[in-house]
mmCIF file of C-alpha atoms and ligand atoms in Angstrom:
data_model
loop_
_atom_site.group_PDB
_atom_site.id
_atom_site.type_symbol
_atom_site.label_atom_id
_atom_site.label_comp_id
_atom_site.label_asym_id
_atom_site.label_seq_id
_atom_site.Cartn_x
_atom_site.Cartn_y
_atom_site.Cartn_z
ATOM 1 C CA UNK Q 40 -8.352 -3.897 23.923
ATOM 2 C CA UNK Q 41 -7.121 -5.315 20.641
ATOM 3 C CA UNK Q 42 -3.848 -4.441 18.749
ATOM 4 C CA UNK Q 43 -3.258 -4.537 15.417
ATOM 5 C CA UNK Q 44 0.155 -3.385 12.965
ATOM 6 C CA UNK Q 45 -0.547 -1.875 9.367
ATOM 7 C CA UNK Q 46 1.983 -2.543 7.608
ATOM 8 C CA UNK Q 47 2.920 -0.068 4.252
ATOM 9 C CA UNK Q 48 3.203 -2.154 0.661
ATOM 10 C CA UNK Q 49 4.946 -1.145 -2.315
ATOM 11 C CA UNK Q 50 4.490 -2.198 -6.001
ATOM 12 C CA UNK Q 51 7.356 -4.244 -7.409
ATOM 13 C CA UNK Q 52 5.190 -4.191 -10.657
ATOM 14 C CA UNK Q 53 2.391 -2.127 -11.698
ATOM 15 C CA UNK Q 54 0.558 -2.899 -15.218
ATOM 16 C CA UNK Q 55 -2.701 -1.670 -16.282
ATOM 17 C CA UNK Q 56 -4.301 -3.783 -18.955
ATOM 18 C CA UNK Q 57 -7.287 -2.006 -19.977
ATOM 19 C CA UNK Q 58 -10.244 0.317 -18.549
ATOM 20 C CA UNK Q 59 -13.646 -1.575 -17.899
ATOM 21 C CA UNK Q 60 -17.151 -0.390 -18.283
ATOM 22 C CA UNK Q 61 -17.259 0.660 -14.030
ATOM 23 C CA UNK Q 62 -14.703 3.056 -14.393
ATOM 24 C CA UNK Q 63 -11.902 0.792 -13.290
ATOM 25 C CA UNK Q 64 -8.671 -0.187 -14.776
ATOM 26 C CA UNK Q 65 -7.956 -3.840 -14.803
ATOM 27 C CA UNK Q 66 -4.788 -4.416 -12.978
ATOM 28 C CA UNK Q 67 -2.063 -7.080 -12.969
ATOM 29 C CA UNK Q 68 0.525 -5.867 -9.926
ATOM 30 C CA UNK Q 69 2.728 -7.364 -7.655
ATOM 31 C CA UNK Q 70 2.544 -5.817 -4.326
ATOM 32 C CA UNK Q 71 4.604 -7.039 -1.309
ATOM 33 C CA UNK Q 72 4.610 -5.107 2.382
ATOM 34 C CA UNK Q 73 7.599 -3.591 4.217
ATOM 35 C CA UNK Q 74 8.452 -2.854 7.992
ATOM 36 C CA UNK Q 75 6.776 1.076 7.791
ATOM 37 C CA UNK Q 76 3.713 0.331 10.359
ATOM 38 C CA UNK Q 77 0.958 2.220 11.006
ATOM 39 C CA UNK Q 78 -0.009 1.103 14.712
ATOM 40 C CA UNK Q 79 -4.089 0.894 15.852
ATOM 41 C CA UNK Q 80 -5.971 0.007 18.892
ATOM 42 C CA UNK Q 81 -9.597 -1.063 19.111
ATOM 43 C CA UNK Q 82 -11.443 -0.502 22.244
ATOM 44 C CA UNK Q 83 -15.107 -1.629 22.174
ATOM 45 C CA UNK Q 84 -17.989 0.861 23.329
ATOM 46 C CA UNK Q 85 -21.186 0.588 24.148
ATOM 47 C CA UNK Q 86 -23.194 3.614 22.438
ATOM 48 C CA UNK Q 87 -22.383 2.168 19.074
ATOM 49 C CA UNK Q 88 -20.415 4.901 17.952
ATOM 50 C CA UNK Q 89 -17.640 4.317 15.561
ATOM 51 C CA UNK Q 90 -14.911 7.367 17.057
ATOM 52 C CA UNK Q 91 -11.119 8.007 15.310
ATOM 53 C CA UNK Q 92 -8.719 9.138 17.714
ATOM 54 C CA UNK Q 93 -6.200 10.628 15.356
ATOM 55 C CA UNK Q 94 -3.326 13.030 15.717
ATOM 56 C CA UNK Q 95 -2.147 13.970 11.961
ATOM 57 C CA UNK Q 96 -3.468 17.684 10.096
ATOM 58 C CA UNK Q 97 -3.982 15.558 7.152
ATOM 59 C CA UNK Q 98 -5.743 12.762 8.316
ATOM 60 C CA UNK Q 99 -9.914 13.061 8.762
ATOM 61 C CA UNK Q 100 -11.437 11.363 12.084
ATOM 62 C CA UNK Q 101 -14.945 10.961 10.285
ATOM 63 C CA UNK Q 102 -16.638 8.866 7.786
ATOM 64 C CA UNK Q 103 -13.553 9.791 5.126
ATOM 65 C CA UNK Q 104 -11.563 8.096 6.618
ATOM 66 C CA UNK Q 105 -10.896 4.258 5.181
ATOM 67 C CA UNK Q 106 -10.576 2.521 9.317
ATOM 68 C CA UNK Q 107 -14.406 4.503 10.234
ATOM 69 C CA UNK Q 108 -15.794 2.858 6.259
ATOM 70 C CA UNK Q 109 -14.468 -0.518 7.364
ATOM 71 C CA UNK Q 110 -15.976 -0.802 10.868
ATOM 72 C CA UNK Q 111 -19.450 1.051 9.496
ATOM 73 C CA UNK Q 112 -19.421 -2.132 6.737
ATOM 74 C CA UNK Q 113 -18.703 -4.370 9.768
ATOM 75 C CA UNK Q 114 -21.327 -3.269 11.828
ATOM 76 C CA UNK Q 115 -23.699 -3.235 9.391
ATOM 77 C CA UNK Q 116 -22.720 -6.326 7.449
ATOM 78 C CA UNK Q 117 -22.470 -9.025 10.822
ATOM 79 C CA UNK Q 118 -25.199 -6.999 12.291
ATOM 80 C CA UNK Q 119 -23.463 -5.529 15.361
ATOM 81 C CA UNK Q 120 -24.628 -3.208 17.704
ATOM 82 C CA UNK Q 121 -21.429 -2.318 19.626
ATOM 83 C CA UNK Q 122 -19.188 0.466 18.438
ATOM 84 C CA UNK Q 123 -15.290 1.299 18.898
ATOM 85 C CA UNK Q 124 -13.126 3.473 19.861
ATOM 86 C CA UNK Q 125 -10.121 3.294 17.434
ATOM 87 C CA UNK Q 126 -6.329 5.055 18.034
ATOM 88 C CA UNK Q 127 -4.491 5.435 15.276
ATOM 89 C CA UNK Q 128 -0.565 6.187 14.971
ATOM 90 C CA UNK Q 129 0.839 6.821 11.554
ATOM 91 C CA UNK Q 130 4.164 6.074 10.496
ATOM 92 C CA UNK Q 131 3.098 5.375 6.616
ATOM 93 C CA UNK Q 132 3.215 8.582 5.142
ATOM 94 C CA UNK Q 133 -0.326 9.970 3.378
ATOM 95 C CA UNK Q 134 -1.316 10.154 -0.463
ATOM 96 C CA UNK Q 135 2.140 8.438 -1.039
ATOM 97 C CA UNK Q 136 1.480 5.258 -3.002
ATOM 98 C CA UNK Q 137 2.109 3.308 0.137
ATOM 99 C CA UNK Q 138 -1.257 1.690 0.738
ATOM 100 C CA UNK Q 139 -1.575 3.577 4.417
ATOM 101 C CA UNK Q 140 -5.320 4.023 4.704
ATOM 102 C CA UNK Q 141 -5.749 0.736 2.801
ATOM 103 C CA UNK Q 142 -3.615 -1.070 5.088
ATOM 104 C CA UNK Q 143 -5.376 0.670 7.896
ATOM 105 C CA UNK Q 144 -8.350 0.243 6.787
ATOM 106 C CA UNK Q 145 -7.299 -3.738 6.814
ATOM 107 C CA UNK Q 146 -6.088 -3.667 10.057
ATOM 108 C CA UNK Q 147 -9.794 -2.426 11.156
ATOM 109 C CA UNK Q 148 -11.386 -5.354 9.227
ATOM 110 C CA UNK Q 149 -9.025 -8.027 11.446
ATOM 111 C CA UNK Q 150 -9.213 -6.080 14.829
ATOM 112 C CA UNK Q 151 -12.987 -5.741 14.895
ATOM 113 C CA UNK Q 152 -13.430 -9.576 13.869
ATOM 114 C CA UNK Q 153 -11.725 -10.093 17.228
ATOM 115 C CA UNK Q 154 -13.011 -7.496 19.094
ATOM 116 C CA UNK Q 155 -16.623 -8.235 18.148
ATOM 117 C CA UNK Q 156 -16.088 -11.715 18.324
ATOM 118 C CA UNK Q 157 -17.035 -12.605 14.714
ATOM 119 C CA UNK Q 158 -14.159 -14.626 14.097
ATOM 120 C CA UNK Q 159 -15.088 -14.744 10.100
ATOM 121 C CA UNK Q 160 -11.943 -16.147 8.017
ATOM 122 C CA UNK Q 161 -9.686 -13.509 6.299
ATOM 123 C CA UNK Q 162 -10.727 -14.931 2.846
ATOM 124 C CA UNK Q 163 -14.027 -13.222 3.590
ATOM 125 C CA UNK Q 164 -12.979 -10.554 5.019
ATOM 126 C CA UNK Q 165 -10.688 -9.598 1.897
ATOM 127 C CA UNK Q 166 -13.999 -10.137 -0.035
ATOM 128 C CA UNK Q 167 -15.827 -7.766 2.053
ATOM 129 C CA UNK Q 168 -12.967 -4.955 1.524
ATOM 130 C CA UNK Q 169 -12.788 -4.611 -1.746
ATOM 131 C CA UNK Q 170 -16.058 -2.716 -1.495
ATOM 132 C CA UNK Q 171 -14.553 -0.162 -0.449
ATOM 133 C CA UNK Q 172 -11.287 -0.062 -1.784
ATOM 134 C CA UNK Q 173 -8.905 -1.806 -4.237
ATOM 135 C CA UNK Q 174 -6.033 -2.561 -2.151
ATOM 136 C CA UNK Q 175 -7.817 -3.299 1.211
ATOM 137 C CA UNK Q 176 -7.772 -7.244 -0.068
ATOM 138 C CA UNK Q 177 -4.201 -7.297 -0.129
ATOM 139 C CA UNK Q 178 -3.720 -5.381 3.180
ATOM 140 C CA UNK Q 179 -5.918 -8.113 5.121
ATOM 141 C CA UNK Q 180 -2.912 -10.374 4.354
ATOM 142 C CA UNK Q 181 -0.333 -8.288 3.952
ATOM 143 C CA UNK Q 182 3.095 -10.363 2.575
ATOM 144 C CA UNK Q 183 3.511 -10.919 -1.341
ATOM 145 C CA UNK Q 184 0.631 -11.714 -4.180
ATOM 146 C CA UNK Q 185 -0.156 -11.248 -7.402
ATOM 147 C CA UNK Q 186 -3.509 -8.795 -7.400
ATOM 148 C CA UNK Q 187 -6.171 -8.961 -10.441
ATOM 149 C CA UNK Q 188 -9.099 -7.541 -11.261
ATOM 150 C CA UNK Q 189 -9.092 -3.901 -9.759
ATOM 151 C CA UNK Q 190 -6.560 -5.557 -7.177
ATOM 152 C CA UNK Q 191 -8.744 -7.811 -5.174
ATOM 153 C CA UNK Q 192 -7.936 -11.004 -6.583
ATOM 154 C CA UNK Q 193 -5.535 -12.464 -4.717
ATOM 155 C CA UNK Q 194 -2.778 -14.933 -5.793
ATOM 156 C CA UNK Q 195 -0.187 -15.287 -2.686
ATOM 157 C CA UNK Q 196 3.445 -15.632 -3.622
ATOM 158 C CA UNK Q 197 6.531 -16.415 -1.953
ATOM 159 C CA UNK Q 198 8.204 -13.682 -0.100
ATOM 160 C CA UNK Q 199 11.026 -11.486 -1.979
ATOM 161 C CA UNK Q 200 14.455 -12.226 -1.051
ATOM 162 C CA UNK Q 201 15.965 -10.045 1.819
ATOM 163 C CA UNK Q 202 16.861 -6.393 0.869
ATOM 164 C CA UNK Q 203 17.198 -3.442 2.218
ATOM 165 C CA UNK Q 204 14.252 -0.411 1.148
ATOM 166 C CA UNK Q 205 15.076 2.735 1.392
ATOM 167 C CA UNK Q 206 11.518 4.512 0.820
ATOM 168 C CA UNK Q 207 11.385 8.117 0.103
ATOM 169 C CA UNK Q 208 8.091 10.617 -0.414
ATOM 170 C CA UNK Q 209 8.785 14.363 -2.356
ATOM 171 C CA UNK Q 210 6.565 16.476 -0.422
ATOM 172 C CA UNK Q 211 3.573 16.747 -2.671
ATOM 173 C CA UNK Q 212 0.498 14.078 -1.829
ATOM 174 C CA UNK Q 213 -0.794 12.822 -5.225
ATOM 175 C CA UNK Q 214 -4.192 11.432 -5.964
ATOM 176 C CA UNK Q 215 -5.025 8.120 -7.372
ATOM 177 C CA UNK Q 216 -7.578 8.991 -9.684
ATOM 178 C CA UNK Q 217 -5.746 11.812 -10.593
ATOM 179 C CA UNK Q 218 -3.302 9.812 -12.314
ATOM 180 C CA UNK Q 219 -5.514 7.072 -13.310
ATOM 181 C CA UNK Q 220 -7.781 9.799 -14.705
ATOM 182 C CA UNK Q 221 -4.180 11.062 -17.281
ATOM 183 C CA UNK Q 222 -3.172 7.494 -18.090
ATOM 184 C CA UNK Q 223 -2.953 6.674 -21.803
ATOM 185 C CA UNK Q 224 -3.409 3.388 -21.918
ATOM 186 C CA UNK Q 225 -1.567 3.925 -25.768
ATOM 187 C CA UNK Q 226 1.581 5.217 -24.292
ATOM 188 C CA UNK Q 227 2.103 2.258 -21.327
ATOM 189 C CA UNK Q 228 5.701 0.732 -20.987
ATOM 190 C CA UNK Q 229 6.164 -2.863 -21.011
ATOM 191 C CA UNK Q 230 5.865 -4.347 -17.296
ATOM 192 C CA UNK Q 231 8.061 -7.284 -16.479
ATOM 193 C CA UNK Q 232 5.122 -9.169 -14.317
ATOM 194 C CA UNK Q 233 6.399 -12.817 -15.771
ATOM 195 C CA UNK Q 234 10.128 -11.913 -14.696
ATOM 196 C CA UNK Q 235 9.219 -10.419 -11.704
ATOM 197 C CA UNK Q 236 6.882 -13.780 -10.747
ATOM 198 C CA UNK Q 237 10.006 -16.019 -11.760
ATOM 199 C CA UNK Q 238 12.423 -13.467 -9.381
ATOM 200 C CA UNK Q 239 10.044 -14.530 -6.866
ATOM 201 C CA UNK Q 240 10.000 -18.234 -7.135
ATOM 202 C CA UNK Q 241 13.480 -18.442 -7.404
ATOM 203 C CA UNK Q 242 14.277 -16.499 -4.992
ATOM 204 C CA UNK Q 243 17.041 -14.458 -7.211
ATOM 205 C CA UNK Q 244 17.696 -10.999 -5.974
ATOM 206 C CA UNK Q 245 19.294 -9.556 -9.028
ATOM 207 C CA UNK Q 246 16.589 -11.482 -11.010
ATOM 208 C CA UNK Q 247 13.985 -9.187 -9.131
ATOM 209 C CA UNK Q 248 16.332 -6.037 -9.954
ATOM 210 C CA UNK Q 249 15.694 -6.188 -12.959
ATOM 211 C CA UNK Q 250 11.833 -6.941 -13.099
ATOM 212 C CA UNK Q 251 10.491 -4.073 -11.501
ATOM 213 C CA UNK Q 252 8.216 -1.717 -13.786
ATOM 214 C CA UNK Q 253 5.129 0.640 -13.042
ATOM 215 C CA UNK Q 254 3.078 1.807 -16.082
ATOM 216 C CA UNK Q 255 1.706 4.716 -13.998
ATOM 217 C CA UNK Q 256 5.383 5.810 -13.005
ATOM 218 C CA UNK Q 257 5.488 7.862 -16.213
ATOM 219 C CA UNK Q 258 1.780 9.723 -15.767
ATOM 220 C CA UNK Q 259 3.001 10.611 -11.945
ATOM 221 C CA UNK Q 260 6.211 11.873 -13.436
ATOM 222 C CA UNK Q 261 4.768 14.007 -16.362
ATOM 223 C CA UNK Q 262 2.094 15.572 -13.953
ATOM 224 C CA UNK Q 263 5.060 15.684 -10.869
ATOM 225 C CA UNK Q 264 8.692 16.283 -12.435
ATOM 226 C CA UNK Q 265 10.097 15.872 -8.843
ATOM 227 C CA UNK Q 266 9.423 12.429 -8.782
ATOM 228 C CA UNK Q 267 11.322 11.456 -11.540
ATOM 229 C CA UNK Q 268 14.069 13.882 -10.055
ATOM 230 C CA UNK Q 269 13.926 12.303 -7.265
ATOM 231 C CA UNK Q 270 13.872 8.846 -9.246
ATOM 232 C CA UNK Q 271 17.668 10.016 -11.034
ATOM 233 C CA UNK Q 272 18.955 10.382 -7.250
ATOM 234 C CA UNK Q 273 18.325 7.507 -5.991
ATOM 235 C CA UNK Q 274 19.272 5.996 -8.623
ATOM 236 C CA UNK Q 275 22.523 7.622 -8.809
ATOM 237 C CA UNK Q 276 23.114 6.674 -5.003
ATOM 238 C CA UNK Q 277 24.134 3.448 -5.389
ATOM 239 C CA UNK Q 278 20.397 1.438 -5.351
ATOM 240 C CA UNK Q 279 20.452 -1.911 -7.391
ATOM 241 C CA UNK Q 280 16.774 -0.833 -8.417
ATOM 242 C CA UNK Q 281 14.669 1.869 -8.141
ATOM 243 C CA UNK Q 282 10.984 2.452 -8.231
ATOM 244 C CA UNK Q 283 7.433 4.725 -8.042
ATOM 245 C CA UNK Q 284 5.213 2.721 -6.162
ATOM 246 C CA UNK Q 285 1.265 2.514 -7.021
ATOM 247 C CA UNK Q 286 0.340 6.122 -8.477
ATOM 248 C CA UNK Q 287 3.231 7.888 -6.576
ATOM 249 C CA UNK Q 288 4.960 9.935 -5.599
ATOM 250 C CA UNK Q 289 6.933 7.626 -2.917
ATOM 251 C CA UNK Q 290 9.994 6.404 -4.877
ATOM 252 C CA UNK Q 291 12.105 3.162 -3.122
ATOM 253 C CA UNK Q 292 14.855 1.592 -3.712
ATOM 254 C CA UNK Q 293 16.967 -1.818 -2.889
ATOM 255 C CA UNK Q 294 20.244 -2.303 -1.267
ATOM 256 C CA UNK Q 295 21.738 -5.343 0.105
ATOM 257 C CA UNK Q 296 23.627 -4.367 2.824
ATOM 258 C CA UNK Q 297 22.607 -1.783 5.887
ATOM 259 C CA UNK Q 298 25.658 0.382 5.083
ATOM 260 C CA UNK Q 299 24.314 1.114 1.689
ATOM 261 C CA UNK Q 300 21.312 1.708 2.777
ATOM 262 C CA UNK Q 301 22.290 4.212 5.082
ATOM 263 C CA UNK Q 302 24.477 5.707 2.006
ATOM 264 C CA UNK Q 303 20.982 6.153 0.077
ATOM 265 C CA UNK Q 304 19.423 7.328 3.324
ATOM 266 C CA UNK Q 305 21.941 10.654 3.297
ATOM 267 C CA UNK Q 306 21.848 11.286 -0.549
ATOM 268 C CA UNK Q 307 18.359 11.661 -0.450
ATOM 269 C CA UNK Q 308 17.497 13.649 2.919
ATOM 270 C CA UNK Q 309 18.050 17.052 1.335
ATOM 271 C CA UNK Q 310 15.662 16.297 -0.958
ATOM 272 C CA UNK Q 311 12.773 15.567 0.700
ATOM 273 C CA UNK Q 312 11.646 15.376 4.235
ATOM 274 C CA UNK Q 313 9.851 12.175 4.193
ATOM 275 C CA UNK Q 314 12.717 9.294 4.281
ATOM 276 C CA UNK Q 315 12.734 5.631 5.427
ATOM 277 C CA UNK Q 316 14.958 3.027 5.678
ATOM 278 C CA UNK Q 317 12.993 -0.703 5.884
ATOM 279 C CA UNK Q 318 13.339 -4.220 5.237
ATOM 280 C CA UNK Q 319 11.145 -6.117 2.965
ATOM 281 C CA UNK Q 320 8.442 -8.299 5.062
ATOM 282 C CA UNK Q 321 7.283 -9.680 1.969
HETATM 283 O O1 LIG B 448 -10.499 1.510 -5.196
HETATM 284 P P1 LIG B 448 -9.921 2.807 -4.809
HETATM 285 O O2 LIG B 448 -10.881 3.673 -4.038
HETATM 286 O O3 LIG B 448 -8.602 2.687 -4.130
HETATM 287 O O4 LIG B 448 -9.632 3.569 -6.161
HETATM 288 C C1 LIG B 448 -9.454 4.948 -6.242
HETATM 289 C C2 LIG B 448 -9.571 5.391 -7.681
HETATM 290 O O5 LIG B 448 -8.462 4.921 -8.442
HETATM 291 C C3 LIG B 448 -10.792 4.871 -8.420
HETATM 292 O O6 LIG B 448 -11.909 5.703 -8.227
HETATM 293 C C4 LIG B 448 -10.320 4.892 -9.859
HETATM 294 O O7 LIG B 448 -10.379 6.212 -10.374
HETATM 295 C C5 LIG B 448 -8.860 4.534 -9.738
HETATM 296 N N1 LIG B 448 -8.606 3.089 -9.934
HETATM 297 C C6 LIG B 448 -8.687 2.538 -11.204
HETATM 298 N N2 LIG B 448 -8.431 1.209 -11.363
HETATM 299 C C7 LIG B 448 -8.098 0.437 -10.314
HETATM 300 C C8 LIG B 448 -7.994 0.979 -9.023
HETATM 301 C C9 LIG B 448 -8.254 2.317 -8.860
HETATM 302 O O8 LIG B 448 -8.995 3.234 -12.181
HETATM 303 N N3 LIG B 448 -7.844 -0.863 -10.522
#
């Protein structure tokens, strides 16, 4: 049996540059991960059946779901005539911005190459995700990079300095092409991606504070007033930063020290049910 963590990520930028002929927006984000963890376990079988052992209302056990895609594409793409058996726990809240079924879905790549001894390198393995998904490249990795193209292109960055996240979900799940689908790409913000790579290489904590920035924050917000609502409270509970990660709605914030975190935590439990405190993994 092989274990594997998923780790959640959240956007410390977001900018979309401009839509290309497939549909796609071309991205330029910074996405590091945090300690929220989806857990899985892989055993192998011998009917070649690929079977989700879930426990969650909103989460499908078939082919929907992003862990049953990725070991299909591995069976298929090394040839394998096994199947698996896969548990999986969820901590990383759904539709949230959060990268949980990407991240999962990553996980799946890494535990299979074990499990069905195929022991290919992670480089191709994040090459082999991105067909079928645009985050799944960074999730094979996890940690801190800088993600082209529709997010598959991988730069790898240092890690962020250490901070408290205090991660918190309204309870509405929001789609992805939803919001792509009402971007104007007229009406983006500016997003501080050079700032935010500097923050990084200097390791300078207020430097980062101030080079956060999401140009889907304001479609999620227009469409979804309780995110920017819940935006204002964090934001008035003492976080040095606050943010929408991906296309929403999870909004975090950073604090320094545990006691401020656990400030945050209180100010925003009445307003939604979904609230985490973490640490950057980066
Ligand atoms: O790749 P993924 O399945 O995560 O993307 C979901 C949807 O989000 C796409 O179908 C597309 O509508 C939108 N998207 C986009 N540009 C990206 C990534 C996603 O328009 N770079």
């Amino acid at each position: 049996m092989i274990y594997e963590t998923a780790p959640a990520k959240i956007n410390l930028t977001l900018d979309t540059l401009y839509k290309r002929d497939d549909g796609y927006h071309e991205v330029e984000m910074i996405m590091t991960t945090i300690d929220i963890n989806d857990r899985l376990t892989f055993e192998t079988r011998e009917d070649g059946e690929i079977v989700i052992d879930v426990e969650h209302n909103f989460v499908p056990s078939d082919h929907r779901n992003l862990a049953y895609k990725a070991a299909k594409l591995m069976q298929d793409k090394y040839n394998i005539k096994q199947g698996v058996t896969i548990s999986l726990e969820k901590s990383i809240p759904i539709s949230a911005g959060l990268a949980g079924g990407s991240s999962d879905a990553a996980a799946t790549f890494r535990g299979l190459n074990e499990l069905w001894g195929i022991n290919d390198s992670l480089e191709a393995l994040s090459e082999l995700a991105s067909e079928i998904g645009s985050d799944i490249s960074f999730c094979i990795y996890g940690k801190t990079a800088l993600c082209r193209g529709r997010g598959e292109q991988l730069t790898h960055l240092p890690k962020p300095p250490s901070a408290w996240v205090v991660v918190a979900k309204p309870d509405i799940g929001v789609s992805t092409p939803e919001i792509y689908g009402a971007l104007d790409l007229n009406e983006t913000i500016e997003v501080p991606t050079k700032a935010c790579l500097e923050a990084l290489e200097t390791g300078d904590y207020e430097m980062l504070c101030q080079s956060l920035g999401n140009s889907l924050e304001s479609v999620t917000m227009h469409l979804y007033p309780e995110v920017e609502k819940l935006k204002n409270t964090m934001q008035n509970s003492g976080v040095d930063a606050a943010l929408m990660s991906g296309s929403g709605p999870t909004v975090y914030g950073f604090v320094q020290k545990e006691r401020q975190a656990k400030q945050v935590y209180n100010a925003l439990m009445g307003c939604c049910n979904d609230v985490f405190i973490a640490r950057l993994l980066g």
